[in-house]
Short mmCIF file of C-alpha atoms and ligand atoms in Angstrom, two decimals:
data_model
loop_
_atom_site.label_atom_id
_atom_site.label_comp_id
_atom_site.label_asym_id
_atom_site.label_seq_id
_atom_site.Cartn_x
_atom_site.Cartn_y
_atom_site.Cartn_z
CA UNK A 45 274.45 218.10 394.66
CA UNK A 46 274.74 219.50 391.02
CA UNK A 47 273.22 222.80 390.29
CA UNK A 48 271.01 223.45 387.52
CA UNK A 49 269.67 227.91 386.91
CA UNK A 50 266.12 228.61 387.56
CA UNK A 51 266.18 232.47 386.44
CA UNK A 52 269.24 233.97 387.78
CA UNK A 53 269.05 231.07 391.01
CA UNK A 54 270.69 227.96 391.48
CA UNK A 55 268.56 224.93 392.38
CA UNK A 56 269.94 221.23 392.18
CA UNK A 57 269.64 219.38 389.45
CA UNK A 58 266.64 217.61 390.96
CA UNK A 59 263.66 218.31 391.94
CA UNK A 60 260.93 216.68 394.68
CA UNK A 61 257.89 216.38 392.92
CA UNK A 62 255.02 216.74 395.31
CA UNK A 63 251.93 215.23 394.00
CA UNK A 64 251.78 211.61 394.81
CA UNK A 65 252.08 212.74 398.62
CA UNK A 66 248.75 214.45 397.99
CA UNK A 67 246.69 212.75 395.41
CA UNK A 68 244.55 209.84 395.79
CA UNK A 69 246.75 207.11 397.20
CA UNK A 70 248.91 209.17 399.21
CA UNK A 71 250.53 207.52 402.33
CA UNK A 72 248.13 207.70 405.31
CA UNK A 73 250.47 208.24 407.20
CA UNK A 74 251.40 211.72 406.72
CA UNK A 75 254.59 211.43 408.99
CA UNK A 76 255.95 209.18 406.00
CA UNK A 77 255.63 212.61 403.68
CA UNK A 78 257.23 214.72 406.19
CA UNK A 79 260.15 212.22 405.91
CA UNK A 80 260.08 211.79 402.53
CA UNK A 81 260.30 215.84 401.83
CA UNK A 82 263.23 216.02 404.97
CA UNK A 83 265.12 213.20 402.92
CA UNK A 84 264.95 215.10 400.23
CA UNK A 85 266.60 218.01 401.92
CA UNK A 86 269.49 215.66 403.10
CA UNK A 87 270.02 214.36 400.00
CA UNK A 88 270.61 218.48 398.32
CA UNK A 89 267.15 219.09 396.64
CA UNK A 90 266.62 222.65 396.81
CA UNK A 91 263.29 222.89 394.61
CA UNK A 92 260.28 221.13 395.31
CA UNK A 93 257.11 221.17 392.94
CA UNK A 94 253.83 220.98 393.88
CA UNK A 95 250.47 223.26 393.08
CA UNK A 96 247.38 224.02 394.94
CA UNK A 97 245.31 221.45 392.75
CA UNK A 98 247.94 218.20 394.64
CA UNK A 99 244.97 217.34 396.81
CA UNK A 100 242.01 214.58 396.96
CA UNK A 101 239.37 217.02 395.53
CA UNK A 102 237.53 220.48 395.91
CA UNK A 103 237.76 220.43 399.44
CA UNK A 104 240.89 219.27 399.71
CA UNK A 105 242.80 222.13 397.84
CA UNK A 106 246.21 223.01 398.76
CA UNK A 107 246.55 219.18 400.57
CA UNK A 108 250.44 219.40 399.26
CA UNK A 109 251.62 223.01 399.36
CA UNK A 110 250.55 223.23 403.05
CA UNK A 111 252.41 220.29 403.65
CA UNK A 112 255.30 221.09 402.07
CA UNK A 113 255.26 224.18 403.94
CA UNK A 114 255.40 222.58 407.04
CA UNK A 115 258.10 219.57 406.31
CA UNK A 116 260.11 222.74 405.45
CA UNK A 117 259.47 224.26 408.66
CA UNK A 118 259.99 221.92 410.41
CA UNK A 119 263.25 220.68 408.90
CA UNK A 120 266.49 220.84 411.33
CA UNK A 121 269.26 222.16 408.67
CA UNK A 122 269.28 225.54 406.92
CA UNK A 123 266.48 225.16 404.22
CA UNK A 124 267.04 229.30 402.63
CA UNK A 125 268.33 228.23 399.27
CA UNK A 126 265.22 225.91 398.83
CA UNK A 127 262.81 226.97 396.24
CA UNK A 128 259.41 225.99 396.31
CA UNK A 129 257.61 226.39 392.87
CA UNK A 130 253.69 225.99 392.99
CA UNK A 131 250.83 226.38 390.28
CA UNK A 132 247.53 227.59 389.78
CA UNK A 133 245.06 227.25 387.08
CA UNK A 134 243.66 223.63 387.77
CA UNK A 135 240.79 223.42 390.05
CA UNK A 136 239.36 220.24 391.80
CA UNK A 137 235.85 219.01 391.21
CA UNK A 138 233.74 217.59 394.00
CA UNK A 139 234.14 213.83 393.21
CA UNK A 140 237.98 214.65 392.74
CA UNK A 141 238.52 214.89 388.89
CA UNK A 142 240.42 218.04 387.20
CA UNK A 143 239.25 221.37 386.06
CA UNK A 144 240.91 224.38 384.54
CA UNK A 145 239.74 228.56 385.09
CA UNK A 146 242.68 230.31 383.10
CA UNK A 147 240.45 233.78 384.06
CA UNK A 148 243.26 236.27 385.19
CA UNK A 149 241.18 237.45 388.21
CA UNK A 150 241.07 233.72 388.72
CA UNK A 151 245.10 233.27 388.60
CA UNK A 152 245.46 235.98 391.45
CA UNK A 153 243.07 234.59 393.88
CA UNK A 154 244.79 231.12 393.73
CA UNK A 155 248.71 233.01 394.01
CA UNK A 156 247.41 234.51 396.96
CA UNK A 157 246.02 231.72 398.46
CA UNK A 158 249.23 230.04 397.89
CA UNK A 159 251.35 232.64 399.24
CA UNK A 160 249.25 232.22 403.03
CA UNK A 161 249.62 228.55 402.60
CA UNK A 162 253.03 228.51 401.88
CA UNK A 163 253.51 231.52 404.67
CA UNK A 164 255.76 233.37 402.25
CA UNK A 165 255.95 236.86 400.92
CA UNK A 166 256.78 236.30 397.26
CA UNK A 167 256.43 232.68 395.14
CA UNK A 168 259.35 231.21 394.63
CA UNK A 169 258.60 229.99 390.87
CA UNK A 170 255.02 230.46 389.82
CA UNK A 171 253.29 228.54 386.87
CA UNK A 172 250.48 228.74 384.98
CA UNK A 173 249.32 224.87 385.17
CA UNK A 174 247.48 224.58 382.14
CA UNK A 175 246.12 226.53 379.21
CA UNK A 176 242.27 227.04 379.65
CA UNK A 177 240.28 227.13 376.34
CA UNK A 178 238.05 229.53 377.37
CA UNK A 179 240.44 232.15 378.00
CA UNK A 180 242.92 233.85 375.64
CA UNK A 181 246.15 232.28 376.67
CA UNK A 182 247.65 235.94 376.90
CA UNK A 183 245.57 236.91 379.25
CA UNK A 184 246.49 234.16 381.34
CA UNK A 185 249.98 234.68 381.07
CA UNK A 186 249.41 238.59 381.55
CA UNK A 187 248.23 237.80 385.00
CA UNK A 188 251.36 236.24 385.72
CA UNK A 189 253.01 238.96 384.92
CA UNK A 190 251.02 241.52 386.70
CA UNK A 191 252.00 238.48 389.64
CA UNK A 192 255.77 239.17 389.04
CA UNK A 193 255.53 242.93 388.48
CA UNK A 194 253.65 243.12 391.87
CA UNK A 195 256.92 241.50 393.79
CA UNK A 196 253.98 238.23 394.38
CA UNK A 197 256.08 235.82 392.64
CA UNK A 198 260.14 235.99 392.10
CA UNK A 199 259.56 233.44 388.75
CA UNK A 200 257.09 232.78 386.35
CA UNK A 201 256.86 229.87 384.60
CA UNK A 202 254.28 227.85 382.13
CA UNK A 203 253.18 224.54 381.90
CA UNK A 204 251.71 222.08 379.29
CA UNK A 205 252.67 224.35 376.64
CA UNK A 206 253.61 224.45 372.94
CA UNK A 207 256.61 226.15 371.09
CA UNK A 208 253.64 228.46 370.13
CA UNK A 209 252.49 229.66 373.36
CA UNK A 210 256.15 229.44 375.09
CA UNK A 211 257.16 232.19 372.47
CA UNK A 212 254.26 234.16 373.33
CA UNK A 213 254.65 233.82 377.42
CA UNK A 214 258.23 234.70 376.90
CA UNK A 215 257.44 237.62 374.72
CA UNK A 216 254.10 239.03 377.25
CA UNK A 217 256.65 238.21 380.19
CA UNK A 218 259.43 240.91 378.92
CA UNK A 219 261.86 238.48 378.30
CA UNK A 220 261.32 236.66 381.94
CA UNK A 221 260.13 233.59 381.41
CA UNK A 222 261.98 231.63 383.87
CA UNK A 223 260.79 227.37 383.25
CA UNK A 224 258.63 225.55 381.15
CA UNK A 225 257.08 222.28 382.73
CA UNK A 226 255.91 219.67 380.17
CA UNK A 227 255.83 215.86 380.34
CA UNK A 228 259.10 213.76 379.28
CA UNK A 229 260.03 210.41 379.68
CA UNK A 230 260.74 207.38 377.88
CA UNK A 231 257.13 206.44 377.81
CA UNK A 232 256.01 209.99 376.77
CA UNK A 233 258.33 211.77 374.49
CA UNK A 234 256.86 214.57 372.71
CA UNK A 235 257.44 217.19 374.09
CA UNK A 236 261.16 216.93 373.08
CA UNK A 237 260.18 220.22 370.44
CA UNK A 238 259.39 222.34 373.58
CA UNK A 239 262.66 221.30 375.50
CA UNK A 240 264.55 222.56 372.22
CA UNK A 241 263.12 225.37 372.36
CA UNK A 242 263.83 225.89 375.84
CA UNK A 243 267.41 225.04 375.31
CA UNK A 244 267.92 227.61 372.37
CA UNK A 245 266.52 230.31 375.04
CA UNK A 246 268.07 229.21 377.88
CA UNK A 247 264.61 228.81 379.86
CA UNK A 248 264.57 225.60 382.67
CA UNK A 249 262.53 223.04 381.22
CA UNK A 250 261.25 220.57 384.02
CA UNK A 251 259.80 217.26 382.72
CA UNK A 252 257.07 215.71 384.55
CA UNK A 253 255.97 212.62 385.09
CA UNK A 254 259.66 212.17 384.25
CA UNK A 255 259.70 208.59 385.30
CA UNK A 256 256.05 207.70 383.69
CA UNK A 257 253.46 208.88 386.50
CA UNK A 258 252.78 207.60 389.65
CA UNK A 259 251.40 204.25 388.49
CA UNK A 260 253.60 203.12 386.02
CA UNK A 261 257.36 204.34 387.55
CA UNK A 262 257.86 200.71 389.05
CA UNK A 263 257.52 199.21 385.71
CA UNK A 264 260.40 201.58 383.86
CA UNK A 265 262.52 198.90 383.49
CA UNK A 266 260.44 196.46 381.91
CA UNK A 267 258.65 198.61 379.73
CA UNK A 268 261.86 199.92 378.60
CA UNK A 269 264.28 197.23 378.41
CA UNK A 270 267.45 199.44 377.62
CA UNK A 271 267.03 201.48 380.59
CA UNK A 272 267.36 198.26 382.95
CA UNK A 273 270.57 196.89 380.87
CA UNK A 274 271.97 200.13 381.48
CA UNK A 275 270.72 199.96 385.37
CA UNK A 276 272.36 196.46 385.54
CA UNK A 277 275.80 197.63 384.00
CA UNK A 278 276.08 199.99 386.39
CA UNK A 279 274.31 198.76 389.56
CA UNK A 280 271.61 201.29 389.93
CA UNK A 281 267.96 201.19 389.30
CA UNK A 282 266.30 201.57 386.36
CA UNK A 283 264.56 204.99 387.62
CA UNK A 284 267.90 206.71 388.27
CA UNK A 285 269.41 205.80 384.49
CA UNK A 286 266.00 207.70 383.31
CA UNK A 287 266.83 210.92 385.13
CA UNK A 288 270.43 210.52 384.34
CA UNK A 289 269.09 210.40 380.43
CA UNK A 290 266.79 212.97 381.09
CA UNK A 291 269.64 215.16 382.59
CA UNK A 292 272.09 214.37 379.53
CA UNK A 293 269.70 215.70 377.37
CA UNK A 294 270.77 219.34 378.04
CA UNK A 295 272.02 221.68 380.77
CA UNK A 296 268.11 223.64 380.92
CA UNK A 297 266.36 219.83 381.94
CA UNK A 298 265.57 219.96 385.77
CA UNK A 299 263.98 216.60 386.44
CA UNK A 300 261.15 216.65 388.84
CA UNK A 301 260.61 212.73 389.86
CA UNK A 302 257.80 212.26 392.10
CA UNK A 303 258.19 210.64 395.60
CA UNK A 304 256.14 209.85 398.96
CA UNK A 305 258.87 207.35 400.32
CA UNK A 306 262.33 208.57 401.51
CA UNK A 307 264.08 205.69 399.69
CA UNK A 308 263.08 206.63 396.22
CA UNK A 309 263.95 210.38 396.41
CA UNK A 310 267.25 209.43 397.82
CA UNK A 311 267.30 207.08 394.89
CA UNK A 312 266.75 209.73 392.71
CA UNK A 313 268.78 212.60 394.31
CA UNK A 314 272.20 210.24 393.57
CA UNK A 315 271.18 210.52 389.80
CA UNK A 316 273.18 213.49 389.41
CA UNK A 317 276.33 211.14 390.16
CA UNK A 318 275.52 208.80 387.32
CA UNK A 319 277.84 209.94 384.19
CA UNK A 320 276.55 207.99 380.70
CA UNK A 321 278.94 207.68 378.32
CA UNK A 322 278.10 208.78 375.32
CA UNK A 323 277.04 205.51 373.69
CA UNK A 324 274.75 204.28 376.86
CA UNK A 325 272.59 208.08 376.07
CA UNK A 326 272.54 207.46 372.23
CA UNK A 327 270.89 203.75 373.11
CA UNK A 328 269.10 205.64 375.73
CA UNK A 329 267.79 208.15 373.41
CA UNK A 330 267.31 206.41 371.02
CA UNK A 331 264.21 204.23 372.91
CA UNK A 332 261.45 205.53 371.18
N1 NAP B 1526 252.48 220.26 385.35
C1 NAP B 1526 251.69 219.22 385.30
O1 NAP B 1526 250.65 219.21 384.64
C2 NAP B 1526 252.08 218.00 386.07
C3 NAP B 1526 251.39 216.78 385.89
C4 NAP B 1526 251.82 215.67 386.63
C5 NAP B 1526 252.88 215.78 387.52
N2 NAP B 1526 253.50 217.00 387.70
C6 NAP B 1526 254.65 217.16 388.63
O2 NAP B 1526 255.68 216.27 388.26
C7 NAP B 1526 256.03 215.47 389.36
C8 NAP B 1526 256.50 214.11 388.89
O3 NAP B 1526 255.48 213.42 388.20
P1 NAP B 1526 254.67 212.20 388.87
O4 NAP B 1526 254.81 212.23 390.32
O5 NAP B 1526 253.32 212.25 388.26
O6 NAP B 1526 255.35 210.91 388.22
P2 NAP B 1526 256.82 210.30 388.23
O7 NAP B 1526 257.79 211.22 388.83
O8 NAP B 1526 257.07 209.80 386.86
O9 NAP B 1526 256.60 209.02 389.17
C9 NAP B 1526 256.34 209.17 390.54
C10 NAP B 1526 256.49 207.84 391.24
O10 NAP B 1526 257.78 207.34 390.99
C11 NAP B 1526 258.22 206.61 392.09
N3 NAP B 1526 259.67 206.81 392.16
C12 NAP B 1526 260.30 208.01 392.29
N4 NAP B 1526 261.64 207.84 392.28
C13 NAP B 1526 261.85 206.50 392.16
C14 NAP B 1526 263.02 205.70 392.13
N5 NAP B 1526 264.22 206.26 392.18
N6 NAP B 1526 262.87 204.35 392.00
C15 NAP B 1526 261.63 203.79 391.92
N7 NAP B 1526 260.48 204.51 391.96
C16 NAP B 1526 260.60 205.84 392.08
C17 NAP B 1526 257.53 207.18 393.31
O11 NAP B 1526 257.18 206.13 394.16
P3 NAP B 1526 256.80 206.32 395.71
O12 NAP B 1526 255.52 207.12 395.70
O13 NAP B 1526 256.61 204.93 396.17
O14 NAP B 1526 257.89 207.08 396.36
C18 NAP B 1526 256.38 207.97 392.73
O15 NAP B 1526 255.10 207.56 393.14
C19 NAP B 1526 254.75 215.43 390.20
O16 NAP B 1526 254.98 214.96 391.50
C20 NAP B 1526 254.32 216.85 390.09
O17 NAP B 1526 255.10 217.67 390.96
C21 NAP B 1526 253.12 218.09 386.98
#
């Protein structure tokens, strides 16, 4: 598997996302997550997303980090180079739809309620999910560093954020601001500005949602009829030309596709074989 930087760590090139093994909709079986997260390890994914919010609702917090934690455990092969990056800053509502509490005091309560889930010492990568407009976005992100000065966390990263606010993160975080997480994919493309930003500083940037969310992933190809010419050219699926795009893009982009089957994070995992030339990513790019 490829490696892409994460701070001064390798991780492959891409990522497990967690949250449709959690969410409403998840498999009921939850053997078929365990598998999907092992198969992920077989195929060379090293980082795996997820946040304490990946869960049915308010009671249901932390649904995906504790199960990541134990697919991990419970995997046969050496799993020590496998980075698990988790988020807080969303909450849960009782009937299961999405809150934010950007409160600093706030921020370290949910870290360390991550940190017993996920049975570690220190965070791999920790993010601040999403700016809450109640709170002054610096002294979100100055919790997060308190996290990393403390030895909580061994990253920080943001999410949903603007060139703005990833200047200001970087600047409150002493130069350490490790990935940004935004939304990219052929369906949803503005947050290009961000990942070139993120390129000029050398920060990961990890697109979510990089296939179009959880609903509409299965329709890639005919929503976007270039990708599937290019999939039929070269005999792979539609999905894996989109991360193959996304991963042309520049050397910072760290896809995180979401999965709750083996056989479409395998799929995914062999998009770091898939070379375009450079006239399939102009077409590709060029889908807006
Ligand atoms: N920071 C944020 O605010 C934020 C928001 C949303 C998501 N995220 C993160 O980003 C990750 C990815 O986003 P997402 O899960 O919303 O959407 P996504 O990655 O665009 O799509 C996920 C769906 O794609 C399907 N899929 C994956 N690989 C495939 C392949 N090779 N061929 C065909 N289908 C394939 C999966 O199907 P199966 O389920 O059938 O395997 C899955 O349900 C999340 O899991 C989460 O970790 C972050």
């Amino acid at each position: 598997m490829q490696s892409r930087r994460i701070g001064d760590t390798q991780v492959s090139a891409i990522g497990l996302g967690g949250m449709p093994m959690s969410v409403e909709g998840r498999p009921e079986d939850e053997q078929q997550s365990v598998d999907t997260i092992h198969a992920a390890l077989e195929s060379g994914v090293t980082l795996i997303d997820t946040a304490d919010a990946y869960s049915l609702d308010n009671r249901d917090i932390g649904h995906n980090e504790s199960l990541i934690a134990r697919a991990v455990a419970s995997y046969g092969g050496d799993t020590s180079d496998v980075l698990i990056a988790t988020k807080g800053g969303h909450t849960r509502t009782e009937g299961g739809g999405w809150g934010r509490d950007g409160r600093p005091e706030y921020l370290k309560q949910a870290c360390e309620a991550s940190l017993k889930r996920l049975g570690v010492e220190a965070i791999g990568l920790y993010q601040f999910h999403r700016p809450d407009r109640r709170v002054d976005y610096a002294d979100s992100v100055g919790a997060i560093r308190d996290l990393l000065d403390a030895g909580k966390i061994r990253y920080a990263g943001i999410s949903n954020a603007n060139p703005d606010q990833i200047r200001l993160a970087n600047e409150i975080l002493g130069g350490r601001l490790a990935s940004v997480q935004n939304e990219l994919s052929p369906r949803f493309r503005s947050s290009e500005p961000e990942l070139d930003l993120c390129d000029e500083l050398g920060i990961a940037f990890l697109p979510w949602s990089p296939l179009g969310g959880i609903a509409r992933a299965g329709e890639l190809g005919s929503s976007f009829h270039v990708f599937a010419e290019v999939a039929k050219d070269r005999g792979v699926s539609p999905q894996q030309v989109c991360l193959a795009w996304l991963l042309a893009k520049s050397p910072v982009v760290i896809p995180i596709p979401g999965s709750s089957r083996p056989a479409t994070i395998r799929d995914s995992a062999a998009a770091v074989h898939l070379e375009l030339t450079a006239d399939e990513f102009a077409r590709l790019d060029a889908n807006h």
